[in-house]
Coordinates of C-alpha atoms and ligand atoms in Angstrom, one line a residue:
X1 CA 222.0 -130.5 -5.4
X2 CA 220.9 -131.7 -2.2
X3 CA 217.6 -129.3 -1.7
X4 CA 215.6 -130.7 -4.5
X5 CA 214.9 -134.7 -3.1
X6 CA 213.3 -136.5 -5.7
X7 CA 210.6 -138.7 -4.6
X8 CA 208.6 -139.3 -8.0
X9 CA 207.9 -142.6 -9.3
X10 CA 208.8 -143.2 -12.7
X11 CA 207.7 -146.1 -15.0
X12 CA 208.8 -147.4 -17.4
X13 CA 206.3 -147.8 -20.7
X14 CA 203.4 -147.8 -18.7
X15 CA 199.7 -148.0 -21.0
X16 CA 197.6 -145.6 -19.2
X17 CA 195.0 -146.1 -21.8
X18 CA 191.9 -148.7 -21.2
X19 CA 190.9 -148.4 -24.8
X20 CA 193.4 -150.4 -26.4
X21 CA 192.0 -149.3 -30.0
X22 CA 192.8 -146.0 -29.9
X23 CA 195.8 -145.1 -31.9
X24 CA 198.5 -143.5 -29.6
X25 CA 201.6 -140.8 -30.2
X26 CA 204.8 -141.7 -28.9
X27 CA 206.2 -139.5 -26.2
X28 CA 209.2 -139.4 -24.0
X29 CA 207.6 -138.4 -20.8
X30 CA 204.2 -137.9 -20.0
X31 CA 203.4 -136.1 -16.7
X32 CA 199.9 -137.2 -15.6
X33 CA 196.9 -136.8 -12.8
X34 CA 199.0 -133.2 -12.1
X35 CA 196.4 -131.7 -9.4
X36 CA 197.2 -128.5 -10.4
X37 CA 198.5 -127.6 -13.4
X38 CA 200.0 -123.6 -13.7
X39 CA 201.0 -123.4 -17.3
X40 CA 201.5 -119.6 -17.5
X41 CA 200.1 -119.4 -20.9
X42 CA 200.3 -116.1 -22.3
X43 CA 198.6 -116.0 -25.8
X44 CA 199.2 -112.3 -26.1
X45 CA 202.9 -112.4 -25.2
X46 CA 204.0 -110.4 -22.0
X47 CA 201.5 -110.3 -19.6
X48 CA 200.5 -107.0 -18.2
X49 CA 198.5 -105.7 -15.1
X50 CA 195.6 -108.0 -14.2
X51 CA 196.9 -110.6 -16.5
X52 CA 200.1 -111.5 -14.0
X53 CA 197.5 -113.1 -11.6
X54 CA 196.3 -115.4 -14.9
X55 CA 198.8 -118.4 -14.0
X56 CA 196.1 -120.4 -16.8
X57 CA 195.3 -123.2 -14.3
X58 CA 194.6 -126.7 -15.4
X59 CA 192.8 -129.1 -12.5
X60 CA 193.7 -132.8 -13.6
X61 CA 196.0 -132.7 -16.5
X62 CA 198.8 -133.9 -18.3
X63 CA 201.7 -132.9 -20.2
X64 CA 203.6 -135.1 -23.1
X65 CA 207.0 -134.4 -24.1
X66 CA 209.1 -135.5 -26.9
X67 CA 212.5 -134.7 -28.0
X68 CA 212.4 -131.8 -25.1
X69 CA 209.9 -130.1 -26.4
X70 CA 206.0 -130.2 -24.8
X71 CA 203.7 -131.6 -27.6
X72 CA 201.1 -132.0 -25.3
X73 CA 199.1 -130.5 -22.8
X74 CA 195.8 -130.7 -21.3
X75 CA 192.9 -132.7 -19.4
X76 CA 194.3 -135.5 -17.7
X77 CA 191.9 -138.0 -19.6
X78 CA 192.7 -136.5 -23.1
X79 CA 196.3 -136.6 -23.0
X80 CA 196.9 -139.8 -21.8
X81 CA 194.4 -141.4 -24.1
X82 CA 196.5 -139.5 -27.0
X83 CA 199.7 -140.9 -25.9
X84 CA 201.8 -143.7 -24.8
X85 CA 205.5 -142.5 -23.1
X86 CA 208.5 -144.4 -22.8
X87 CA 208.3 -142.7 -19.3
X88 CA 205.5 -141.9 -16.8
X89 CA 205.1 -139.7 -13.5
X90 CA 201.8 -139.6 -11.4
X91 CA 202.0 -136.8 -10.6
X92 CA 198.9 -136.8 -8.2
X93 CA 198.6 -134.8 -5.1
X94 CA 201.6 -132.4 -6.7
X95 CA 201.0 -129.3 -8.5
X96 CA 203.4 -128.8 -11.6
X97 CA 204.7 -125.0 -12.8
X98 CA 207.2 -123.8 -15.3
X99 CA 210.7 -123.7 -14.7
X100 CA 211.9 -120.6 -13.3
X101 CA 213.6 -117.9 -15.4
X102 CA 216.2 -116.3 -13.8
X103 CA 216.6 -113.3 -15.7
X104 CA 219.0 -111.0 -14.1
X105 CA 222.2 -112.7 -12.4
X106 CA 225.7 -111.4 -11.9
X107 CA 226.8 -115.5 -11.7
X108 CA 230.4 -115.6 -12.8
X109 CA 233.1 -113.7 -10.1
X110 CA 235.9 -114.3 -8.4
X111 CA 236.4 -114.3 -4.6
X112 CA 233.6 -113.4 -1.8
X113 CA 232.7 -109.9 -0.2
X114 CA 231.3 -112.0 3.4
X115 CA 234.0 -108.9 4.9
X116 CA 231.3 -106.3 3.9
X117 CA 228.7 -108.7 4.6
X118 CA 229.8 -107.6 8.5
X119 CA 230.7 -104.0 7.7
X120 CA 226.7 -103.9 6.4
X121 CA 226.1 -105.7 9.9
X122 CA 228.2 -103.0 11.5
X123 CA 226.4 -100.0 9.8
X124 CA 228.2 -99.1 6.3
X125 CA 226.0 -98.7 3.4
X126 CA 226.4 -100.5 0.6
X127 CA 226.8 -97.2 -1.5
X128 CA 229.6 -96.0 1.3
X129 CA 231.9 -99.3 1.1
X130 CA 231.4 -98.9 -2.9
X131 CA 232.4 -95.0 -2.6
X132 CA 235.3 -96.0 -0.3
X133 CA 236.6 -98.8 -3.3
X134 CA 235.0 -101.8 -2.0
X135 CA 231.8 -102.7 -4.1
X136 CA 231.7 -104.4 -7.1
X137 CA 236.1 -103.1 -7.5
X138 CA 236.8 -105.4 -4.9
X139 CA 235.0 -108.4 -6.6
X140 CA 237.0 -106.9 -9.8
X141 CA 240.0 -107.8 -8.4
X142 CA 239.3 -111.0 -7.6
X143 CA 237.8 -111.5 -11.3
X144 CA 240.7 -110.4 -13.0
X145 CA 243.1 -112.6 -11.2
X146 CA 241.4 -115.8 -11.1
X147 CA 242.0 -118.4 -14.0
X148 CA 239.2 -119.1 -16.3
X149 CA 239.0 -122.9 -15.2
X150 CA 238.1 -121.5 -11.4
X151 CA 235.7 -119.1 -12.3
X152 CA 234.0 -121.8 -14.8
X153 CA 233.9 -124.1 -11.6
X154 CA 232.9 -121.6 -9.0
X155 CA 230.2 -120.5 -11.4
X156 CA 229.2 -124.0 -12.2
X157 CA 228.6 -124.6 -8.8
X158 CA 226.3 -121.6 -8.3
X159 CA 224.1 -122.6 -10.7
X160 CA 224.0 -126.3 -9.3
X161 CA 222.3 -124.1 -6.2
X162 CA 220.4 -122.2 -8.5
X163 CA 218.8 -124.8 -10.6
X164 CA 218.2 -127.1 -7.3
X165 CA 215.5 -124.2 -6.6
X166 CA 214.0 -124.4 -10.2
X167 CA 215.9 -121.9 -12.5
X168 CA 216.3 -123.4 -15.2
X169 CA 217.2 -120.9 -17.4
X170 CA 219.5 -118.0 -16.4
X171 CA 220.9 -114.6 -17.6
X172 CA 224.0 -114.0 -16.6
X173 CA 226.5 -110.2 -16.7
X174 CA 229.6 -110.0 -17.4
X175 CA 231.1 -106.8 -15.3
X176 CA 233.6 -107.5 -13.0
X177 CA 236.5 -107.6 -15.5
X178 CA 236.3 -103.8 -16.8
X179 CA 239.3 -104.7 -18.8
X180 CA 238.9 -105.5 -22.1
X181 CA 240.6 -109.3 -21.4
X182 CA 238.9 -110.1 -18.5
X183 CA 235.3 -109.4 -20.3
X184 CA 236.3 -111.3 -22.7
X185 CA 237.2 -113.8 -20.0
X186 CA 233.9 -113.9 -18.3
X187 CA 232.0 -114.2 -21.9
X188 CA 234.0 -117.3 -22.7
X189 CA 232.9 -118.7 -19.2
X190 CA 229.5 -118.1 -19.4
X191 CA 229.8 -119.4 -23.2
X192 CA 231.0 -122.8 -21.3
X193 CA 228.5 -122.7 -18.9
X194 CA 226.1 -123.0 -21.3
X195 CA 227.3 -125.9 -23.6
X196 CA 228.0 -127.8 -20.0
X197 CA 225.2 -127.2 -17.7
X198 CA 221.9 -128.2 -18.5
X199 CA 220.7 -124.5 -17.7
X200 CA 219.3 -122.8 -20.5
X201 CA 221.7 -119.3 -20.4
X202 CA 221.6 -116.2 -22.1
X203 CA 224.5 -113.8 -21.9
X204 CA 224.6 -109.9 -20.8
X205 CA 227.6 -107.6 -21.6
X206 CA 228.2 -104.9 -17.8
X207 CA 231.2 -103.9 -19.1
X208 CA 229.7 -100.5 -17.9
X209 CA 228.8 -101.9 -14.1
X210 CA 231.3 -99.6 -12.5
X211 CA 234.7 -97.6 -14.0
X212 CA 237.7 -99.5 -12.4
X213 CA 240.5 -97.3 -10.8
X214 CA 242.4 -96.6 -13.3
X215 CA 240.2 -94.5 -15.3
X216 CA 238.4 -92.8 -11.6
X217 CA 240.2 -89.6 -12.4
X218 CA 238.6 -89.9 -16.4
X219 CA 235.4 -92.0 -16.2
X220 CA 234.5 -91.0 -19.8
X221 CA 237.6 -92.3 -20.8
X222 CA 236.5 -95.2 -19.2
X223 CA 233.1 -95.4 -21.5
X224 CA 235.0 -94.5 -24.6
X225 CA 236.9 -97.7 -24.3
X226 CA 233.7 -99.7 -23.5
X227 CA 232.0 -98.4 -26.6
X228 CA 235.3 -98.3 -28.9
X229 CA 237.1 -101.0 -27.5
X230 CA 235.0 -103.7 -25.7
X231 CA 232.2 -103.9 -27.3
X232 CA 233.5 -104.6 -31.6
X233 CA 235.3 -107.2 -29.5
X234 CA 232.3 -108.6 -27.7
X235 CA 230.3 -108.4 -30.5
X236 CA 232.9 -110.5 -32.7
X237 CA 233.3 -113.0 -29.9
X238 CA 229.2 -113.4 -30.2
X239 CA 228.9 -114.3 -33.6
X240 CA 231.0 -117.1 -33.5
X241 CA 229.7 -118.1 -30.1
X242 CA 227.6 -120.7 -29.2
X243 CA 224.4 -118.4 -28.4
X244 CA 224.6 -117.1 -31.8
X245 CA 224.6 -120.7 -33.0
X246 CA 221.1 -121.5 -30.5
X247 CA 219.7 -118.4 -31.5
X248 CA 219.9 -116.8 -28.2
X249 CA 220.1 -113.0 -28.2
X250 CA 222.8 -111.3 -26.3
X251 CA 222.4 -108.3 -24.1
X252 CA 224.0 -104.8 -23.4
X253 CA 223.3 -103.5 -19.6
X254 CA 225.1 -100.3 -18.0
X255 CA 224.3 -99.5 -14.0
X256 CA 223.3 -95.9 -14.5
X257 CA 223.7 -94.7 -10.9
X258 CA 226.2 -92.4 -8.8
X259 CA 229.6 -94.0 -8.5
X260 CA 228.4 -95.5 -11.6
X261 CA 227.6 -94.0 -14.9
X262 CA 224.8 -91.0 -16.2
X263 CA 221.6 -91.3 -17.8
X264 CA 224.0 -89.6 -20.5
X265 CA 227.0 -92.0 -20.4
X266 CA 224.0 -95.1 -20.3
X267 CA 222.6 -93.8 -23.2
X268 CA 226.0 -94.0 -25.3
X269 CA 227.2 -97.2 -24.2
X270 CA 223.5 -99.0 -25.1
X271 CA 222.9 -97.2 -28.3
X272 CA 226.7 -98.3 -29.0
X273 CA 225.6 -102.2 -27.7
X274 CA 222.3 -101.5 -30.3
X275 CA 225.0 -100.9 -33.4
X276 CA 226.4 -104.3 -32.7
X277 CA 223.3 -105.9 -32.5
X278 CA 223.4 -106.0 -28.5
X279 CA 220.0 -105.7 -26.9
X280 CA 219.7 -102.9 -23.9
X281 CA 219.0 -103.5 -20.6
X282 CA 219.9 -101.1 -17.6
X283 CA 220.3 -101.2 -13.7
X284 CA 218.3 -98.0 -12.8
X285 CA 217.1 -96.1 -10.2
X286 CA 218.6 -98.5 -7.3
X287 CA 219.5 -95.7 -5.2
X288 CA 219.1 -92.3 -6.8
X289 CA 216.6 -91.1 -9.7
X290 CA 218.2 -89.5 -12.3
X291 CA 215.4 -89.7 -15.3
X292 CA 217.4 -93.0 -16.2
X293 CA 214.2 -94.2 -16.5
X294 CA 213.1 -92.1 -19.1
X295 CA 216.3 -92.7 -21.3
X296 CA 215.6 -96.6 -20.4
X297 CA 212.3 -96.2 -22.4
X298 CA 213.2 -93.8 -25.0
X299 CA 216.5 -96.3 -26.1
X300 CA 214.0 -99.3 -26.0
X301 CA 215.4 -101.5 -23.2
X302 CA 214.2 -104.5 -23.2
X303 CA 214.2 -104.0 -19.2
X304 CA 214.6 -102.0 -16.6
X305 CA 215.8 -103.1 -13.3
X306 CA 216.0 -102.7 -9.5
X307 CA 213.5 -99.7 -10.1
X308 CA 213.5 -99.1 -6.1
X309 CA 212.8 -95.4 -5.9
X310 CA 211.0 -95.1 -9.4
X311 CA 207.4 -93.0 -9.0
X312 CA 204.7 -91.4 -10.7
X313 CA 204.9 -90.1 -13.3
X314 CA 207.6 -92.6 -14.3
X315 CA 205.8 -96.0 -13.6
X316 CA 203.0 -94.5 -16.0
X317 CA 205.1 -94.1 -18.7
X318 CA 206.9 -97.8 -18.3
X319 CA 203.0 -99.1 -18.6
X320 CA 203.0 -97.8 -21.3
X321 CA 206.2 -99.0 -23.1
X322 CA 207.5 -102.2 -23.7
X323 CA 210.2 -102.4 -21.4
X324 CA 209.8 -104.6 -18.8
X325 CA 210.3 -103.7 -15.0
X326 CA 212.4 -106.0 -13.2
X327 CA 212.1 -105.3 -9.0
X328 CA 214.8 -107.5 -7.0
X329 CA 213.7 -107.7 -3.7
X330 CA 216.7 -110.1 -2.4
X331 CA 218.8 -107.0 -2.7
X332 CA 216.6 -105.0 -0.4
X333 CA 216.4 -108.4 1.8
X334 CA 220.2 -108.5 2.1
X335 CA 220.9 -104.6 2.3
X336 CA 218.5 -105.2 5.2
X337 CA 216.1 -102.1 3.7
X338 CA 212.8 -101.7 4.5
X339 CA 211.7 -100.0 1.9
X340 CA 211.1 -102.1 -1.5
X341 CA 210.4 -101.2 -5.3
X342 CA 206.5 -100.4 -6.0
X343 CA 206.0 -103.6 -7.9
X344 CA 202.3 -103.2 -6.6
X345 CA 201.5 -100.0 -8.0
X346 CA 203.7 -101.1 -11.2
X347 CA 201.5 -103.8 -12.1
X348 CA 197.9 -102.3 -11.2
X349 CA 199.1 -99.1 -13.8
X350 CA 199.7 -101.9 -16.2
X351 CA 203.4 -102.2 -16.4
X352 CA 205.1 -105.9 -17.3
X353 CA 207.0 -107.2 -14.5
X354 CA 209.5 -109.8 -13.9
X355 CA 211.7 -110.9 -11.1
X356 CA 214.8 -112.0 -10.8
X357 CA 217.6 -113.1 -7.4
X358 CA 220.3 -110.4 -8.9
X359 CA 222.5 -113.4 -7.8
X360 CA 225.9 -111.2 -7.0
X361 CA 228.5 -111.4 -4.1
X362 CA 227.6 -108.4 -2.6
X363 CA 223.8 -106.6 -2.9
X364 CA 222.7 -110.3 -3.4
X365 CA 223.9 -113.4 -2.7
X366 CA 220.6 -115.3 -3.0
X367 CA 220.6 -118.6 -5.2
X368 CA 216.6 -118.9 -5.4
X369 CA 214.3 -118.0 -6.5
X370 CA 211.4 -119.3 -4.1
X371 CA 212.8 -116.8 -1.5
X372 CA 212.2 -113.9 -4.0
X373 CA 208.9 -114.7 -4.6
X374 CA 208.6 -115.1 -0.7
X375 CA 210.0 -111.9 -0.3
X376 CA 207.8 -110.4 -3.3
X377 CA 204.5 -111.7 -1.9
X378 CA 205.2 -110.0 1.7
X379 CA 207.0 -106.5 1.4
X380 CA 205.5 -105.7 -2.6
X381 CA 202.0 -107.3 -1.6
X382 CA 201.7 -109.6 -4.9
X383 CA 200.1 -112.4 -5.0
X384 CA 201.3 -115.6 -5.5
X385 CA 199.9 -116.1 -8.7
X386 CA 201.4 -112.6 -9.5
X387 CA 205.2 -113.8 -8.4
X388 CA 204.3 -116.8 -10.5
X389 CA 203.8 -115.7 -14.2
X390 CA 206.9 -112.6 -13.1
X391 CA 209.4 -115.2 -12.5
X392 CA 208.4 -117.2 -15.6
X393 CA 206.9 -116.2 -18.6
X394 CA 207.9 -112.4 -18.3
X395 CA 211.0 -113.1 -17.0
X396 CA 211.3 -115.3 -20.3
X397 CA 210.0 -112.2 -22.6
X398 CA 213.1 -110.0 -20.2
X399 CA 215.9 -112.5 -22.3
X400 CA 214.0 -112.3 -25.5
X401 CA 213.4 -115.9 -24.8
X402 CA 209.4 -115.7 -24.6
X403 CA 208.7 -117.7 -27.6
X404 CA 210.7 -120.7 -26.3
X405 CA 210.7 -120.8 -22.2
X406 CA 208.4 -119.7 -19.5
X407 CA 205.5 -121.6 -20.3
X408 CA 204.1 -124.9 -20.6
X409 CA 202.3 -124.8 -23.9
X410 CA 202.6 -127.0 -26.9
X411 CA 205.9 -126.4 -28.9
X412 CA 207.9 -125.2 -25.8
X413 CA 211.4 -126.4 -24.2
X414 CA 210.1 -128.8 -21.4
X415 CA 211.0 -126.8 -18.7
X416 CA 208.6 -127.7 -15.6
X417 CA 209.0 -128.5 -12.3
X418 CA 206.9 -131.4 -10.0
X419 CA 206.0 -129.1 -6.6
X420 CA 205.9 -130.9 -3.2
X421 CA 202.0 -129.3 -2.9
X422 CA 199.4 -130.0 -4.9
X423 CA 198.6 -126.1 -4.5
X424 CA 201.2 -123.8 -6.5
X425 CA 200.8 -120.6 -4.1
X426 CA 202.8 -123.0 -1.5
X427 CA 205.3 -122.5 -4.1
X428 CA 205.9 -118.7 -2.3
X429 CA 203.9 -119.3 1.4
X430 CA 206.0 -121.4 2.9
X431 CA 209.2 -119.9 2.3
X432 CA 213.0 -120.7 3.4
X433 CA 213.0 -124.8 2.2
X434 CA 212.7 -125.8 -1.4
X435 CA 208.9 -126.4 -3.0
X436 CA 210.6 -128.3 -5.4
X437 CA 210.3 -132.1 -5.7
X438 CA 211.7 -132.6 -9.4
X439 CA 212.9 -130.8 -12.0
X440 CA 212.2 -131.1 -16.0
X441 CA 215.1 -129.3 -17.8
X442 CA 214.3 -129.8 -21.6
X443 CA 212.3 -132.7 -21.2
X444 CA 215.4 -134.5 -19.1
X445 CA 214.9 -135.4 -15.1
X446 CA 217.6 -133.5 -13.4
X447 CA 218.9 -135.7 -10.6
X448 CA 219.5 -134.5 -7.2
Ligands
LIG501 O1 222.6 -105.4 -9.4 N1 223.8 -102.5 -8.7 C1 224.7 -102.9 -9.4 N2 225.2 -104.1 -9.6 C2 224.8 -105.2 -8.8 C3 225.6 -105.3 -7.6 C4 226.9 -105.9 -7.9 C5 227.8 -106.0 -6.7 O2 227.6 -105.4 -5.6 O3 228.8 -106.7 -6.9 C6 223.3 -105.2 -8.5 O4 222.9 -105.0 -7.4
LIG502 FE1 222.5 -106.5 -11.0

C-alpha cells in the first residue's frame, strides 16, 4: 500500500492529563488535538437533502478507542482528561473523517478488459462491445476458469489499493460466474476476503448481471435457474457463512437494463432473493429508462444505482422512499461521458444518496474513492461536505451497516482515517494523490 505514507507519531502511554487526581478510563488509542473533526453523525439515520452537507464538525477534539470500538468522542480537553491510552496520536494540523464505505464494487474477477479499454479509445460503446459478446461475458470467462486461490489473491490485492485510499469497508457482487459453481465460487472468495483482510465486507449475490451464452436464445430460462437454482443454494451457503456469523446482511442485485434483464425479470429474481432472506438492490437506469425505478421502490430496494438518466417525476418519488440512490460517477469518468446522474437535483428533492467507485474491469476500474468524490464535486456540483457524509454514513445505511460503520460516534467500529489537511474538503479539492495519511481499521493502525 504504497499511497497512504504514514507520518503520525505514536506514543506509547503518554499522560496527557495535568490533573493527576482525576480518575481516568483506559483506552487503546486516543486520537487527540484533531483540528477538524468530521464525525458524520447522523442521529436520525440516513441523511437526506440538506442534511448531506451536515458532516457534524468538531474543532479541537479527540476520539478514544477501546477494543475497536470508539467509546469516546469529543472536545479535545474533555476526552483526554477522561482517558489515559496505551497509544496516542497528535493529531494536530490534520483533520480526521470516517472510513470510507465502499458500497457498490464488482471486486472479485478474473482476467482484464484493458483490449476494450482501447476499443472505448477507438470509438465503441460500452453497450456495443457488450451487445457484440464482450462486456461483463468476457470477464465471465475469465471468472469461470480461474482457480479460486487466484481470484482470492487478485482480489486481495484490489482491495490493498482500495483500502490504501480509505475504504474500509466494502460491498462486493458476485456476477461474473452465471453458473451456479462459479457463484458459488465467487461467494466463497469474498467469504475469505473477509475473515483475511482487515476490510469490513458485506456480500451481494449478481447472479442476474448479464444471461451467459448459453441461455441467449432463452434468457428467461436463464432467470428461472437464478431464482430456482442459484439462489436456495446461495442462501444455504449464507447461513453457515461467516457474514451470517457477524451479523452482516447479504444482498440480492439484478442489472435491469437492455442486454440485461426487464423491470419484469428484476422484479422476480429480487422478490425470489427477499424469500431467502436476501436484501434487494438493483443496477438501473445506466443507459435506458425502463420504469425500473419504479419497481426498485415498490420491491423495497435498499438501493438503487448508477441512476444516470433517471428524471422527474422519478427522483420525486425516490425522495420519498427509502431506497437510497447510489450515482457512480467513475463509470461516466472512464466511459469518457459527459453527461452524469442528477445527484444535485436528487439531494435538493430530498432523496438519500451514497457513492460508491463501482470498482469493475470494465465501466470502472477505479480503486478510490477520493477520485469519486473529486469527480462528484465537479460534474454533479456537490459539495464536499455533501461527497463526504454520501461516501460514509449513507453509503453505510446502502449495506444495512448504518448502525455499526460510517460514523465516528460513541459505540461504533473505529473506522477513521488521519487526513494530510487539517481541512476535510481537501479530502475531494485536490484530487488525483491520496488525502490520506493513516488509516484506523477497527481501532487497529493499518501499515503502509
Ligand atoms: O455496474 N452495469 C453493469 N455492471 C457493471 C459493469 C460490469 C462490467 O462491465 O464488467 C456496472 O457498471
Ligand atoms: Fe455495478
Amino acid at each position: 500500500m504504497s499511497q497512504c505514507q504514514s507520518r503520525v507519531t505514536i506514543k506509547q502511554n503518554q499522560s496527557l492529563c495535568n490533573t493527576a487526581l482525576i480518575m481516568q478510563e483506559q483506552a487503546d488509542l486516543l486520537l487527540y488535538n484533531i483540528t477538524q473533526l468530521a464525525t458524520c453523525a447522523a442521529a436520525d439515520g440516513v441523511k437526506r437533502g440538506t442534511q448531506h452537507a451536515d458532516v457534524g464538525l468538531i474543532y479541537d477534539a479527540a476520539v478514544a478507542i477501546r477494543n475497536g470500538i470508539i467509546v469516546g468522542v469529543g472536545k479535545s480537553a474533555e476526552i483526554t482528561q477522561s482517558y489515559r491510552a496505551t497509544q496516542t496520536i497528535d493529531c494536530t494540523q490534520h483533520a480526521v473523517i470516517p472510513g470510507f464505505v465502499d458500497c457498490h464494487t464488482h471486486t472479485v474477477f478474473g482476467g482484464d478488459r484493458v483490449h476494450e479499454f482501447e476499443m472505448r479509445i477507438a470509438g465503441a460503446t460500452y453497450m456495443e462491445i457488450m451487445a457484440a459478446g464482450g462486456g461483463i461475458v468476457s470477464t465471465m470467462h475469465h471468472t469461470r476458469t480461474a482457480d479460486e486461490q487466484a481470484l482470492f489473491a487478485s482480489a486481495k490485492a484490489r482491495l490493498d489499493e482500495m483500502l490504501a485510499f480509505g475504504s474500509t469497508t466494502v460491498e462486493i457482487k458476485t456476477g461474473y460466474g452465471l453458473d451456479t459453481a462459479t457463484e458459488l465460487k465467487i461467494l466463497r472468495v469474498i467469504e475469505r476476503l473477509a475473515q483475511e483482510h482487515p476490510c469490513t465486507i458485506v456480500p451481494t449475490f449478481l447472479g442476474a448481471h448479464t444471461v451467459p451464452p448459453e441461455f441467449k436464445a432463452n434468457p428467461a430460462d436463464y432467470v428461472t435457474l437464478v431464482i430456482e437454482e442459484m439462489l436456495p443454494q446461495v442462501a444455504d451457503w449464507y447461513a453457515g457463512s461467516y457474514f451470517a456469523e457477524q451479523g452482516i446482511p447479504i444482498f440480492c442485485d439484478v442489472f435491469c437494463e437492455d442486454h440485461a434483464f426487464t423491470p419484469e425479470q428484476s422484479w422476480h429474481v429480487l422478490a425470489a432473493g427477499q424469500a431467502h432472506g436476501l436484501q434487494p438492490k438493483i443496477h438501473v437506469d445506466q443507459f435506458n429508462a425502463m420504469y425500473g425505478v419504479e419497481m426498485a421502490i415498490e420491491i423495497g430496494c435498499v438501493s438503487a444505482d448508477h441512476l444516470d438518466v433517471t428524471r422527474e417525476p422519478a427522483i420525486r418519488k425516490l425522495a420519498q422512499s427509502d431506497t437510497i440512490c447510489v450515482p457512480l460517477p467513475a463509470v461516466n469518468f472512464n466511459l469518457g461521458h459527459a453527461e452524469f446522474a442528477d445527484a444535485r437535483t436528487m439531494i435538493d428533492a430530498g432523496c438519500a444518496v451514497a457513492l460508491a467507485t463501482d470498482l469493475n474491469p470494465g465501466s470502472a476500474p477505479c480503486y478510490g474513492m477520493p477520485l469519486v468524490m473529486a469527480t462528484a464535486c465537479r460534474y454533479q456540483r456537490l459539495l464536499p461536505s455533501e461527497v463526504l457524509t454520501t461516501s460514509t454514513i449513507n453509503a453505510a445505511y446502502a449495506v444495512g451497516l448504518g448502525d455499526r460503520v460510517g460514523s465516528i460516534e460513541i459505540g461504533k467500529q473505529a473506522d477513521l482515517l488521519i487526513l494530510k489537511q487539517a481541512d476535510y474538503r481537501h479530502a475531494s479539492y485536490f484530487f488525483g494523490g491520496n488525502p490520506i495519511m493513516q488509516i484506523i481499521q477497527h481501532g487497529k493502525l493499518i501499515t503502509a
